[in-house]
XYZ file of C-alpha atoms in Angstrom:
653
model
C -1.462 -34.209 14.260
C -4.612 -36.283 11.590
C -3.100 -38.766 10.714
C -5.498 -41.571 8.913
C -3.981 -45.281 8.775
C -5.419 -47.595 6.036
C -8.976 -45.349 6.104
C -11.737 -46.987 3.571
C -15.260 -45.797 3.195
C -18.095 -46.756 1.256
C -20.848 -45.037 0.549
C -24.244 -47.255 -0.404
C -22.511 -49.315 -2.854
C -19.989 -47.431 -4.060
C -16.219 -47.143 -1.780
C -15.262 -43.946 -1.758
C -11.562 -45.169 0.010
C -10.434 -47.637 -0.037
C -6.595 -48.201 2.686
C -6.050 -43.946 2.118
C -2.954 -42.885 4.806
C -2.400 -39.293 5.144
C -1.101 -37.323 8.224
C -1.301 -33.788 9.018
C 0.629 -31.482 10.944
C -0.086 -28.968 12.908
C -0.647 -24.968 11.489
C -0.338 -26.970 7.958
C -2.187 -25.026 5.333
C -3.784 -28.101 3.536
C -5.387 -27.752 -0.214
C -8.710 -31.255 -0.586
C -8.505 -31.628 -4.306
C -10.527 -34.217 -6.818
C -12.624 -34.628 -9.062
C -16.181 -34.557 -8.373
C -17.361 -36.538 -6.327
C -14.539 -38.888 -5.105
C -14.946 -38.430 -1.513
C -13.605 -34.692 -0.847
C -16.916 -34.310 0.845
C -16.997 -37.018 2.697
C -13.727 -36.380 3.923
C -14.919 -33.564 5.788
C -17.828 -35.026 7.514
C -15.605 -37.835 8.889
C -13.429 -34.909 10.217
C -16.373 -33.627 11.961
C -16.859 -36.822 13.411
C -21.231 -37.491 11.535
C -18.957 -39.967 9.583
C -16.860 -43.432 10.876
C -14.812 -45.727 8.880
C -15.781 -48.527 7.438
C -11.758 -50.232 8.315
C -8.668 -48.619 9.301
C -7.872 -45.798 11.548
C -8.752 -42.052 11.875
C -6.970 -39.543 15.305
C -7.587 -36.686 15.544
C -6.630 -35.035 18.751
C -9.667 -35.399 21.470
C -8.752 -31.556 22.504
C -9.131 -30.440 19.179
C -12.016 -27.840 18.748
C -12.476 -27.650 15.073
C -15.290 -25.047 13.087
C -16.444 -25.623 9.524
C -19.579 -22.955 7.316
C -22.818 -24.456 8.328
C -25.027 -25.276 5.028
C -27.247 -23.859 6.436
C -28.594 -20.778 8.223
C -32.289 -20.208 10.804
C -34.004 -16.710 10.248
C -33.770 -15.437 13.528
C -34.398 -11.736 14.335
C -30.885 -11.726 16.090
C -28.423 -9.601 13.816
C -26.072 -10.307 12.291
C -23.028 -9.286 14.843
C -24.308 -10.946 17.713
C -25.387 -14.284 14.715
C -21.320 -13.760 14.683
C -20.646 -14.327 18.296
C -22.210 -17.437 18.734
C -19.038 -18.924 16.822
C -16.984 -18.690 19.777
C -18.725 -21.131 22.136
C -16.585 -20.289 25.003
C -17.700 -17.434 25.357
C -21.804 -17.391 25.397
C -21.199 -20.288 27.958
C -19.310 -18.100 29.781
C -21.721 -15.333 29.265
C -24.634 -17.700 30.157
C -22.464 -18.715 33.909
C -22.837 -14.216 34.200
C -26.148 -14.425 33.584
C -26.656 -17.418 36.001
C -25.122 -16.718 38.431
C -26.664 -12.865 38.708
C -29.347 -14.454 38.712
C -28.632 -16.100 41.472
C -27.030 -13.558 43.488
C -23.961 -16.046 43.957
C -21.710 -12.863 44.470
C -18.185 -15.943 45.018
C -19.534 -17.428 41.302
C -20.170 -13.739 38.752
C -16.699 -12.771 39.676
C -15.130 -16.680 38.275
C -17.535 -15.892 35.845
C -16.652 -11.697 34.718
C -12.891 -13.148 34.963
C -12.693 -15.563 33.048
C -15.028 -14.020 30.534
C -11.782 -11.587 30.259
C -9.139 -14.264 29.620
C -11.548 -15.138 26.746
C -11.149 -11.415 25.432
C -14.963 -10.919 25.782
C -14.814 -7.460 25.779
C -12.965 -8.032 22.180
C -15.360 -10.280 20.701
C -17.794 -8.256 19.036
C -14.771 -5.510 17.530
C -13.662 -8.584 16.297
C -16.616 -9.508 15.192
C -17.113 -6.570 13.389
C -13.870 -6.566 12.077
C -14.613 -10.281 10.648
C -18.202 -8.905 9.297
C -16.418 -5.925 7.340
C -14.048 -7.723 6.119
C -16.683 -10.279 4.124
C -18.427 -6.775 3.077
C -20.353 -6.084 5.362
C -21.147 -2.430 6.409
C -21.377 -1.267 9.606
C -25.579 -0.502 9.426
C -25.514 -3.853 7.882
C -24.050 -5.256 11.460
C -27.246 -4.423 12.949
C -30.000 -5.949 10.424
C -31.751 -8.731 11.474
C -29.834 -12.323 9.740
C -33.954 -12.757 8.594
C -32.826 -9.791 5.937
C -31.070 -11.130 3.862
C -30.106 -12.944 1.353
C -28.462 -16.404 0.456
C -25.665 -15.121 -0.632
C -25.219 -13.161 2.865
C -26.495 -15.512 4.980
C -23.363 -17.704 4.010
C -21.767 -15.443 4.571
C -22.460 -14.972 7.546
C -22.229 -18.552 8.220
C -18.400 -18.118 7.231
C -18.096 -15.262 9.354
C -19.703 -17.387 12.436
C -16.856 -20.359 11.761
C -13.797 -17.862 11.951
C -14.940 -16.827 15.209
C -14.554 -20.221 16.772
C -11.161 -20.388 18.528
C -10.056 -23.984 16.778
C -7.580 -25.994 16.150
C -8.984 -28.167 13.547
C -10.857 -24.751 10.780
C -12.282 -27.083 7.909
C -13.705 -24.827 4.627
C -15.440 -26.510 2.117
C -15.589 -24.027 -1.721
C -15.481 -20.897 0.765
C -14.603 -18.524 -2.174
C -18.835 -19.823 -3.787
C -21.103 -16.583 -2.803
C -17.224 -14.157 -2.629
C -16.322 -10.946 -4.751
C -12.828 -10.343 -4.948
C -12.654 -7.913 -2.254
C -13.904 -10.490 -0.190
C -11.320 -12.686 -1.319
C -8.337 -11.007 -0.968
C -9.147 -10.420 2.451
C -10.096 -14.248 3.430
C -6.509 -15.351 2.399
C -5.301 -12.386 4.324
C -7.066 -13.654 7.612
C -5.994 -17.189 6.982
C -2.860 -16.166 6.075
C -2.671 -15.131 9.976
C -4.402 -18.221 11.789
C -2.830 -20.282 13.939
C -4.622 -23.620 13.317
C -5.366 -26.572 10.599
C -6.611 -25.544 7.666
C -8.123 -28.252 5.376
C -9.978 -26.692 2.285
C -11.979 -27.845 -0.439
C -11.919 -25.106 -3.405
C -11.986 -24.760 -7.587
C -10.434 -21.314 -7.337
C -6.276 -22.104 -7.992
C -4.836 -18.238 -6.900
C -6.976 -19.119 -3.217
C -5.277 -22.863 -3.177
C -2.332 -21.453 -4.118
C -2.516 -18.034 -1.854
C -3.274 -20.405 1.218
C -1.929 -23.697 0.958
C 0.888 -24.800 1.974
C 0.226 -28.672 1.277
C -1.685 -30.428 -1.202
C -3.504 -33.789 0.076
C -5.241 -34.896 -3.782
C -8.080 -37.585 -3.689
C -7.939 -40.142 -7.334
C -8.719 -43.778 -7.043
C -9.843 -44.381 -3.827
C -6.610 -42.394 -2.149
C -5.420 -39.790 -1.163
C -1.975 -38.457 -1.255
C 0.285 -36.163 0.647
C 1.741 -33.599 -1.738
C 4.137 -30.445 -0.155
C 3.984 -27.554 -1.877
C 0.161 -25.825 -2.657
C -1.930 -25.993 -6.188
C 0.218 -24.680 -8.569
C 3.777 -26.974 -7.253
C 1.805 -29.683 -6.928
C 0.414 -29.902 -11.164
C 4.049 -29.781 -11.752
C 4.716 -32.582 -9.001
C 1.870 -34.697 -10.783
C 3.438 -33.971 -13.751
C 6.751 -35.126 -13.212
C 5.707 -38.769 -11.522
C 2.992 -39.332 -14.515
C 5.692 -39.500 -16.331
C 7.545 -41.286 -14.927
C 5.453 -43.061 -14.206
C 4.369 -44.029 -17.557
C 7.644 -44.431 -18.829
C 8.484 -47.204 -15.907
C 5.246 -48.428 -16.757
C 6.729 -49.019 -20.421
C 10.371 -50.023 -19.843
C 8.308 -52.969 -17.444
C 5.972 -53.719 -20.203
C 8.919 -54.451 -22.231
C 10.948 -56.959 -19.809
C 7.569 -58.307 -19.217
C 7.362 -59.464 -23.580
C 11.152 -60.508 -23.436
C 10.314 -63.049 -20.396
C 6.992 -64.172 -21.923
C 8.254 -64.570 -24.848
C 10.787 -66.431 -23.730
C 8.362 -68.117 -22.385
C 6.261 -69.027 -25.037
C 9.045 -70.264 -26.514
C 11.504 -72.513 -25.013
C 9.364 -73.772 -22.303
C 8.243 -77.449 -24.463
C 12.113 -77.513 -24.821
C 14.291 -80.227 -22.635
C 16.781 -78.403 -22.778
C 15.642 -74.900 -21.216
C 12.652 -75.737 -18.993
C 14.311 -74.690 -16.535
C 15.510 -71.762 -17.319
C 12.149 -71.601 -18.583
C 10.368 -72.397 -15.254
C 12.899 -69.711 -14.148
C 11.854 -66.724 -15.737
C 8.372 -67.589 -15.188
C 8.819 -68.044 -11.612
C 10.433 -64.324 -11.657
C 7.210 -62.556 -13.655
C 4.627 -64.119 -11.195
C 6.415 -62.426 -8.998
C 7.168 -59.086 -10.265
C 5.285 -56.314 -8.806
C 3.174 -54.362 -12.009
C 3.580 -51.053 -12.157
C 0.185 -49.335 -13.561
C 0.112 -47.010 -16.607
C -0.137 -43.500 -15.673
C -3.528 -42.134 -16.248
C -5.060 -38.700 -15.774
C -8.453 -38.465 -15.771
C -9.521 -37.120 -19.812
C -8.894 -33.368 -19.991
C -12.002 -31.720 -20.891
C -12.335 -29.261 -23.493
C -14.471 -27.577 -25.571
C -14.975 -23.912 -28.113
C -16.140 -21.331 -29.416
C -17.984 -21.088 -32.698
C -16.201 -19.206 -35.097
C -18.539 -15.943 -34.576
C -19.867 -13.838 -37.923
C -18.953 -10.818 -38.871
C -19.001 -8.554 -36.286
C -19.656 -4.568 -36.520
C -17.161 -1.665 -34.981
C -18.292 -0.057 -32.432
C -19.997 -2.919 -31.296
C -21.895 -1.251 -28.459
C -21.943 2.757 -27.194
C -22.781 3.325 -24.023
C -23.200 8.135 -23.398
C -24.738 8.996 -19.932
C -26.260 5.970 -18.791
C -28.463 5.361 -16.271
C -28.406 2.491 -14.393
C -30.737 0.863 -11.958
C -34.311 -0.823 -11.933
C -37.781 0.525 -11.657
C -40.028 -0.450 -8.625
C -44.054 -2.012 -9.583
C -44.238 1.791 -8.614
C -42.353 3.795 -11.691
C -39.685 4.412 -8.599
C -36.135 5.315 -9.985
C -33.163 2.548 -8.200
C -29.821 4.024 -9.952
C -27.435 1.764 -8.979
C -24.193 3.124 -11.833
C -24.130 6.715 -13.330
C -22.591 8.433 -16.331
C -21.621 5.154 -18.220
C -19.126 6.369 -20.422
C -18.364 2.763 -22.441
C -17.629 2.180 -26.035
C -16.716 -1.983 -26.625
C -14.940 -1.822 -29.720
C -14.203 -5.223 -31.903
C -11.521 -7.591 -29.997
C -12.158 -5.606 -25.993
C -11.492 -8.736 -23.226
C -11.820 -6.348 -20.512
C -12.418 -7.839 -16.771
C -15.166 -5.850 -14.955
C -13.549 -4.997 -11.288
C -15.610 -4.028 -7.823
C -16.880 -5.085 -4.788
C -20.272 -6.889 -5.043
C -23.971 -4.586 -4.771
C -21.330 -1.921 -6.435
C -23.274 -2.383 -9.926
C -21.209 -4.575 -12.225
C -24.369 -7.451 -13.179
C -25.950 -3.839 -13.346
C -23.800 -2.570 -16.291
C -24.391 -6.196 -17.760
C -27.193 -6.738 -17.012
C -28.297 -3.370 -19.420
C -25.829 -4.284 -21.908
C -27.343 -7.684 -22.424
C -30.587 -5.580 -22.226
C -32.216 -7.342 -20.040
C -32.378 -3.859 -18.218
C -34.039 -1.033 -19.638
C -30.901 1.955 -19.000
C -33.361 4.877 -16.953
C -31.053 8.282 -18.526
C -28.874 8.310 -21.660
C -29.157 6.506 -24.569
C -27.837 2.898 -26.576
C -26.301 1.937 -29.947
C -25.872 -1.625 -30.635
C -23.953 -2.609 -33.737
C -25.239 -4.488 -36.914
C -24.630 -7.791 -37.469
C -24.148 -7.690 -33.004
C -25.016 -11.649 -31.062
C -25.093 -11.488 -27.569
C -24.214 -13.809 -25.204
C -24.938 -13.585 -22.267
C -24.234 -15.675 -19.243
C -25.801 -14.371 -16.296
C -25.119 -14.779 -12.678
C -27.853 -16.561 -11.359
C -28.660 -18.141 -15.056
C -29.097 -21.896 -14.073
C -31.828 -21.262 -13.059
C -33.772 -20.460 -16.560
C -32.480 -24.025 -17.144
C -36.058 -26.661 -17.188
C -35.376 -29.211 -14.816
C -38.162 -31.595 -16.582
C -36.661 -31.268 -20.182
C -32.980 -33.033 -21.878
C -30.331 -31.454 -22.689
C -31.365 -32.183 -26.193
C -35.081 -30.808 -25.414
C -32.743 -27.246 -24.554
C -31.290 -27.031 -27.246
C -33.837 -27.665 -29.704
C -36.334 -24.897 -28.456
C -32.974 -22.896 -29.519
C -32.296 -24.783 -33.449
C -35.878 -26.008 -34.168
C -34.911 -27.301 -37.438
C -31.263 -28.691 -37.388
C -30.965 -32.823 -37.313
C -31.262 -34.212 -34.093
C -27.588 -35.493 -34.612
C -25.772 -32.859 -35.288
C -27.425 -31.215 -31.971
C -26.966 -34.623 -29.810
C -22.828 -34.873 -31.993
C -23.212 -30.665 -30.637
C -23.866 -31.982 -26.799
C -20.981 -34.911 -26.811
C -18.001 -32.428 -27.483
C -19.733 -30.479 -23.683
C -19.821 -34.756 -22.191
C -23.832 -35.110 -22.624
C -24.281 -38.151 -24.711
C -25.710 -40.869 -25.107
C -28.331 -41.659 -22.909
C -27.712 -38.373 -20.729
C -28.202 -36.099 -23.671
C -31.879 -37.303 -23.394
C -32.038 -37.926 -19.742
C -34.258 -34.319 -17.148
C -30.962 -32.409 -16.420
C -32.855 -31.925 -13.168
C -30.377 -34.168 -10.874
C -27.993 -33.007 -12.517
C -24.803 -31.278 -10.648
C -24.549 -27.250 -10.943
C -21.125 -27.999 -12.389
C -23.573 -30.329 -15.523
C -26.059 -27.470 -15.042
C -23.072 -25.097 -15.470
C -21.823 -26.656 -18.855
C -25.047 -27.158 -20.137
C -26.024 -23.720 -20.088
C -22.565 -22.798 -21.891
C -22.926 -25.059 -24.493
C -26.560 -22.938 -24.734
C -24.669 -19.721 -25.435
C -21.904 -20.953 -27.899
C -24.638 -23.081 -30.169
C -25.511 -18.894 -31.061
C -22.666 -18.060 -31.870
C -22.620 -14.976 -31.022
C -19.515 -11.941 -31.125
C -19.295 -10.766 -27.791
C -19.779 -13.311 -24.715
C -21.094 -10.788 -21.485
C -20.321 -13.828 -18.108
C -21.480 -13.087 -14.954
C -19.794 -14.749 -12.657
C -19.346 -18.332 -15.071
C -17.062 -20.247 -12.457
C -19.574 -20.378 -9.934
C -20.829 -24.201 -10.113
C -17.403 -25.930 -12.123
C -14.762 -27.160 -10.760
C -10.909 -26.946 -11.652
C -11.455 -29.319 -15.100
C -14.284 -27.220 -16.008
C -12.631 -23.566 -14.639
C -9.554 -24.733 -16.803
C -11.899 -26.104 -20.288
C -13.351 -23.039 -20.332
C -9.871 -21.203 -19.931
C -8.194 -22.009 -22.849
C -12.122 -22.012 -24.288
C -11.871 -17.910 -23.739
C -8.001 -17.566 -24.333
C -9.373 -19.006 -28.203
C -12.469 -16.522 -28.460
C -12.763 -15.069 -31.638
C -14.975 -12.129 -31.017
C -15.486 -9.099 -27.499
C -15.552 -10.390 -24.399
C -16.371 -8.841 -21.334
C -16.409 -10.921 -17.834
C -17.284 -10.428 -14.386
C -16.066 -13.459 -11.985
C -14.041 -13.584 -8.556
C -12.080 -16.278 -10.170
C -8.363 -14.501 -10.950
C -6.947 -16.584 -13.149
C -9.760 -16.813 -15.478
C -9.528 -13.157 -15.790
C -5.129 -13.530 -16.101
C -5.643 -15.813 -18.632
C -8.924 -14.260 -20.395
C -8.899 -10.117 -20.719
C -6.124 -7.267 -20.975
C -7.827 -4.529 -19.826
C -10.179 -4.214 -17.023
C -12.752 -1.650 -15.558
C -13.306 -0.886 -12.053
C -17.236 -0.177 -10.438
C -17.091 1.913 -7.566
C -18.620 4.919 -5.549
C -21.928 4.143 -8.692
C -19.573 5.357 -11.124
C -17.635 2.969 -14.087
C -14.242 3.979 -14.446
C -11.147 1.907 -15.955
C -7.773 0.682 -14.378
C -4.952 1.410 -15.383
C -2.991 -1.866 -13.894
C -2.946 -5.285 -13.675
C -4.904 -7.439 -10.579
C -1.444 -7.217 -8.062
C -2.117 -3.722 -8.114
C -5.695 -3.945 -7.856
C -4.920 -6.632 -4.629
C -3.027 -4.186 -3.611
C -5.974 -1.345 -4.296
C -8.033 -3.166 -2.571
C -5.692 -3.479 0.733
C -4.714 0.477 0.971
C -8.737 1.339 0.544
C -9.546 -1.365 3.467
C -6.962 1.010 4.994
C -8.522 4.991 4.118
C -11.416 2.710 5.346
C -10.243 1.823 8.561
C -8.501 5.488 8.833
C -11.425 7.118 8.188
C -14.306 5.769 10.455
C -11.186 5.955 12.820
C -10.202 9.772 12.482
C -14.676 9.202 12.922
C -14.999 8.143 16.767
C -11.987 10.250 17.331
C -13.072 13.215 16.111
C -16.620 12.830 17.724
C -14.712 12.580 20.946
C -12.916 14.893 20.327
C -16.078 16.940 20.407
C -17.642 16.223 22.330
C -14.821 17.044 24.766
C -14.323 20.310 23.334
C -18.325 21.338 23.381
C -17.778 20.733 27.138
C -14.606 23.074 27.749
C -15.860 25.715 25.493
C -15.997 28.254 28.358
C -12.458 27.589 29.428
C -10.918 26.837 25.541
C -12.394 30.914 24.536
C -10.698 32.422 27.837
C -7.632 31.364 27.851
C -6.756 29.371 24.560
C -3.872 30.299 22.908
C -4.327 29.499 18.998
C -0.378 30.357 18.284
C 0.638 27.467 20.871
C -1.825 25.321 19.090
C -0.955 26.123 15.901
C 2.966 25.423 17.396
C 1.863 21.671 19.067
C 0.344 20.469 16.231
C 3.186 21.081 13.634
C 5.334 19.226 16.467
C 2.153 16.365 16.154
C 3.360 16.644 12.195
C 6.839 16.368 12.695
C 7.379 13.953 15.114
C 4.735 11.258 12.973
C 6.789 12.178 9.539
C 9.793 11.599 11.635
C 7.636 8.159 12.338
C 7.007 7.413 8.869
C 9.618 7.832 7.419
C 11.833 4.215 7.870
C 7.777 2.158 7.557
C 7.662 4.091 4.327
C 11.839 3.469 2.915
C 11.126 -0.055 4.585
C 7.384 -0.176 1.583
C 9.453 0.512 -0.618
C 12.614 -1.160 -0.460
C 9.850 -4.341 -0.440
C 7.804 -3.572 -3.065
C 10.952 -3.367 -4.966
C 11.857 -6.198 -4.108
C 8.586 -8.376 -5.189
C 8.141 -6.171 -8.412
C 11.572 -8.024 -9.341
C 10.158 -11.617 -7.979
C 7.123 -11.012 -9.584
C 9.279 -10.882 -13.673
C 11.356 -13.524 -12.552
C 8.225 -16.162 -11.874
C 7.005 -14.732 -14.742
C 9.749 -15.952 -16.834
C 10.055 -19.234 -14.645
C 7.006 -20.310 -14.920
C 6.077 -19.913 -18.821
C 9.713 -21.552 -18.730
C 8.286 -24.763 -17.281
C 5.375 -24.428 -18.612
C 6.675 -25.013 -22.018
C 6.568 -28.388 -23.598
C 10.020 -27.640 -24.613
C 11.379 -28.086 -21.607
C 10.384 -31.281 -21.328
C 13.011 -32.989 -23.450
C 15.588 -34.994 -21.634
C 18.268 -32.538 -23.171
C 16.740 -30.091 -20.606
C 16.338 -32.119 -18.007
C 19.296 -30.612 -15.824
C 17.709 -26.843 -16.869
C 14.222 -28.044 -16.105
C 15.747 -29.283 -12.152
C 17.025 -26.117 -11.234
C 14.268 -23.523 -13.291
C 11.351 -25.485 -10.680
C 14.271 -25.082 -7.118
C 14.484 -21.767 -8.386
C 10.109 -21.481 -8.842
C 10.076 -22.907 -5.248
C 12.372 -21.055 -3.290
C 11.080 -17.686 -5.793
C 7.403 -18.164 -4.369
C 8.241 -18.457 -0.682
C 10.268 -15.488 -0.137
C 7.621 -13.615 -2.261
C 5.263 -14.992 0.013
C 6.866 -14.231 3.293
C 8.062 -10.023 1.632
C 3.967 -10.468 1.424
C 3.205 -11.129 4.918
C 6.114 -8.317 5.682
C 4.929 -5.744 3.162
C 1.211 -5.929 5.790
C 2.554 -5.885 8.616
C 4.179 -3.910 7.912
C 1.154 -1.633 5.797
C -0.190 -2.192 9.437
C 2.242 -0.243 11.030
C 1.388 2.800 9.363
C -1.676 2.567 9.630
C -0.826 1.651 13.398
C 0.713 5.222 14.183
C -2.063 7.000 11.641
């Protein structure tokens, strides 16, 4: 197990941990959460042996293999597949032994090395690496491309694939979803659900944490506190503990005030001096309860937009894409028909590279349509947050200078007041933004958009650099936004809370998606299964064609078409017989999951209601929390059974 005992560590003059103690058991999956700068990444460095405790003990089984995602990817010439295989260091070491034995013509050593290679599943390693890359969004052709040919985001996916390839006992993931689209996140959740080792993950994606983790480690006030359950359960438990702590603090303060009052009144009176002295001793020995303190929640709101046209924007048979410097057209989306109505809240779904960002750029006017017509309504004001919006900010300018460029005639104090609402106050408002964190720059980019009072918001991955608190603030602000919203995000919590309809970008087309995010997840898993089945069928067909060509003469000479059709019918009947009980089981599981999801929604709403925390509701709240945990656990078990049944169906064919 992993055990931190009275662990203390400072970076420079800043103490990050002070006598912190916690433990993790083998096989547990923990979400490591806390404010930016609290020390989460530092804790990872300690686990990897890069930093050492200033005080206390850190125990990690010495035989454990640790895997983590590298932050840099060398621009090497090896293929993506070979780079991923490098993650299995033990297998690479065996391959070196084979090469050395062959060079030395040592038959015995070569035999032992080949046996070790087989024991290490070396013959299936390329297929396993390929499966990882396909799951993370690479195409089969891309697995053969050079690492140097990939952009930064795709190289981070390669690093993640390499970490997953490692046969590790402890897997450390720091913001693994940052460079993934929703399709890859769903796949990663499924993979981590089957990971047998111990997992610690830092993430600002609450649905990812809820799906993957069964333990939460909260870093706050130089301590690490362990909570059983996922992130949502942690929030409930922490809120309850803060409420209990505050009640205990207030009760103790009344006791202290009563004792102090008695001491002040009677310590000078001889008849009461002994009693006053006794109360002074009791006061000195009392273990003080600290007031409950939660970090001040950051909130902001959108300014009320001016009157908006309806329809706001119309696209008719538009082709979206790019033109090269030579004038060559590169189409991404074809035949886009879209009428954006006032008040719509649309979430765009689809894998990376399908054209979501291209569509949003075209809507924003930063990319001209290759064909078709676009009409904007009179009075349309677009607020556009691009996927790489932070790169448009000037590092040498302050937040105040950025805002002043948008509003040159506005008083400085009014600009400062506005920036203060986004936590840019005092000297921070007038300091260069170069040293700012990614989250602070993202907050500034949002502030600049909000100042312009847009009536149509186009947001392309606005949460990439935001922590959980700021994501929550953005979610609340978008829920109250009075304009029209089109959102691209891999944050499902933000999508659920901010949008009320979805459109799917896939196969070069834009189509309505009639369903919610849970149905989209099912669609993704089904689509992935179909893709694997198609690839398998193509392979078998190719092998069958080769075999048929080889013995074509024999088939023509003595083939019996009638017998062949009869055998095919029997094979289909046998397949149907095998599939039927599995299909019945899947339908039964889906029915129970639907009922539990409805019950979960009702429980979540009850627990989220502030009225449920009234003293009169205490018993009902306790029962609801207990049932909420039971439902979540049952749903998780059913999802595992559903996936297993689907895999069995796929294997049948």
